[in-house]
Amino acid sequence: MTDVMHPPLSMPPFEHIPRPYQGPSREEVLALRRQHVNPAVFTLYHDPLMIVEGRMQYVFDETGRRYLDLFAGIATVSCGHCHPEVVRRVQEQTATLQHSSTIYLHPNLSLMARKLAEKMPLGMDVTYFVNSGSEANDLAITMARLFTGNVDVIALRNAYHGGSPSSLALTSHHTWKYPVPAQPGVHHALCPDPALSRFTGAAEEIASESAADIRDLIRYSTPGKIAAFIAEPIQGVGGVTRGAPNYFREAYAVAREHGGLCIADEVQTGFGRTGENYWGFQNYGVTPDIVTTAKGIGNGVPLAAVTTRREVAEALTSRIHFNTFGGNPVSMAAGLAVLEVIDRDGLQENARKVGARLVRGLRRLQERHPLVGEVRGLGLMLGLELVSDQATRTPATAQTLEVLEAARELGVLMGKGGLDGNVLRIKPPLCITAEDADFAVDVLDRVLARVGGETTA
Ligand SMILES: Cc1ncc(COP(=O)(O)O)c(C=O)c1O
């Protein structure tokens, strides 16, 4: 669909020609999915999009139409879709040895563990590899409990840490929680983001009050000792929310005062996505005790990790612990390639530069469109909050869906998040260009005008 009043916006040129798609039709795929796939597996768009090929920051549907991918398989495709170096290394390893398990030695596991240690703060040099972010957080909590001898865990309201039974207990959105008993011992502290807080004042004050409230939570709801404090440096699913930079420092101090380890969930914020820093927590000058990673570490290969100090890791040796696919030679090959490509291609710096350009563009949109509430995030971990009333900041939930759909029509894919589903999530592959960023802003400009009912764009 093109806008009658305005010429089509043209996407930056790109050389790749997708292969002719020869698989089952989109209708057939949809019908089979409806018949045989658990209906809890949902699609984003009203008219589901089928993606059959990807190249760097772009994906292609079955007709060969190209889209600018600003969601990256949910903040997962870090280097770019089918990045040639990642593909080459995965193909080579797949053809050589697909699986052996960690009961035998394989160089890739040792090399990847060392490579990750080189990226971590000093002393955080021991890793357990698993397959998903949920598993990583489960294991991190288990380690913290074993190491400290305490049970209680503090997570944040508006957090998302996964969908497995114990990571779901950490997650804090009624929309994700089934009415079945959650793992006990998890308490949710106040989210320090000013937009979500009942505290008033400057963002730093709200952050301090929120951190101080953790002390009350511990005193009232736990035996006075905790196993861990876990938080995302920037809440992703929660709609790109975070407190002022003093929050993590103060919250970590309270947690440690009460015997807790500090766990940074870097599943979305890690590997250069926030631009200025390789890890999200570095933006706040803190050092966690455990770091969990997933998504971007594998560029699409199921790979996740729990990295910590040796003394903490050793807590897991009191019983047998095993994970069939964790440390698999193919996923390790992918991880090694990803970490090398992020450095070689300068992707962290690109996230910083292109992210800043995007933010400038989004702020211009904020000035022009009453629908835009807040521009959030760092680097290429960005969010655009949409509100139907600037004064009351009423979530524009329905309009967010409309914007998402209309942007897709114009060739731009984004995500949505926030408890009320009113935040557009922009987390593209880190290889996105300045021209892509400008195109995305132009598309959003047009779409926001259309959805917001404005006459000019
Ligand atoms: C911050 C964060 N932690 C953990 C997870 C869970 O990861 P997975 O879906 O790989 O289990 C997610 C997934 O979106 C996430 O965003």
mmCIF file of C-alpha atoms in Angstrom, residues 27 39 51 57 65 76 81 122 138 161 203 210 213 241 243 256 299-300 302 348 352 355 360 366 372 380 427 447:
data_model
loop_
_atom_site.group_PDB
_atom_site.id
_atom_site.type_symbol
_atom_site.label_atom_id
_atom_site.label_comp_id
_atom_site.label_asym_id
_atom_site.label_seq_id
_atom_site.Cartn_x
_atom_site.Cartn_y
_atom_site.Cartn_z
ATOM 1 C CA GLU A 27 -1.410 -19.636 2.966
ATOM 2 C CA PRO A 39 -1.746 -21.781 19.471
ATOM 3 C CA ILE A 51 10.188 -14.234 6.214
ATOM 4 C CA GLN A 57 20.008 -5.685 8.312
ATOM 5 C CA ARG A 65 10.104 -8.051 -0.978
ATOM 6 C CA THR A 76 19.072 -11.418 18.585
ATOM 7 C CA HIS A 81 21.328 -11.853 9.127
ATOM 8 C CA LEU A 122 38.553 -8.919 35.638
ATOM 9 C CA ASP A 138 17.500 -20.235 35.997
ATOM 10 C CA HIS A 161 13.793 -12.695 32.442
ATOM 11 C CA ALA A 203 15.334 10.872 37.843
ATOM 12 C CA SER A 210 13.730 3.004 44.471
ATOM 13 C CA ASP A 213 12.990 0.677 48.886
ATOM 14 C CA THR A 241 12.845 1.379 30.612
ATOM 15 C CA GLY A 243 16.436 4.248 36.123
ATOM 16 C CA ARG A 256 25.368 -6.826 48.844
ATOM 17 C CA ASN A 299 23.401 -14.140 16.044
ATOM 18 C CA GLY A 300 20.490 -16.596 15.773
ATOM 19 C CA PRO A 302 20.608 -21.093 20.230
ATOM 20 C CA GLN A 348 29.725 -1.435 19.040
ATOM 21 C CA ARG A 352 26.845 4.211 19.202
ATOM 22 C CA GLY A 355 21.973 4.849 17.564
ATOM 23 C CA ARG A 360 18.094 12.571 17.033
ATOM 24 C CA GLN A 366 8.609 13.706 19.228
ATOM 25 C CA VAL A 372 5.087 10.337 20.775
ATOM 26 C CA LEU A 380 20.670 0.508 19.259
ATOM 27 C CA LYS A 427 16.703 -3.064 18.210
ATOM 28 C CA VAL A 447 3.068 6.636 9.707
#
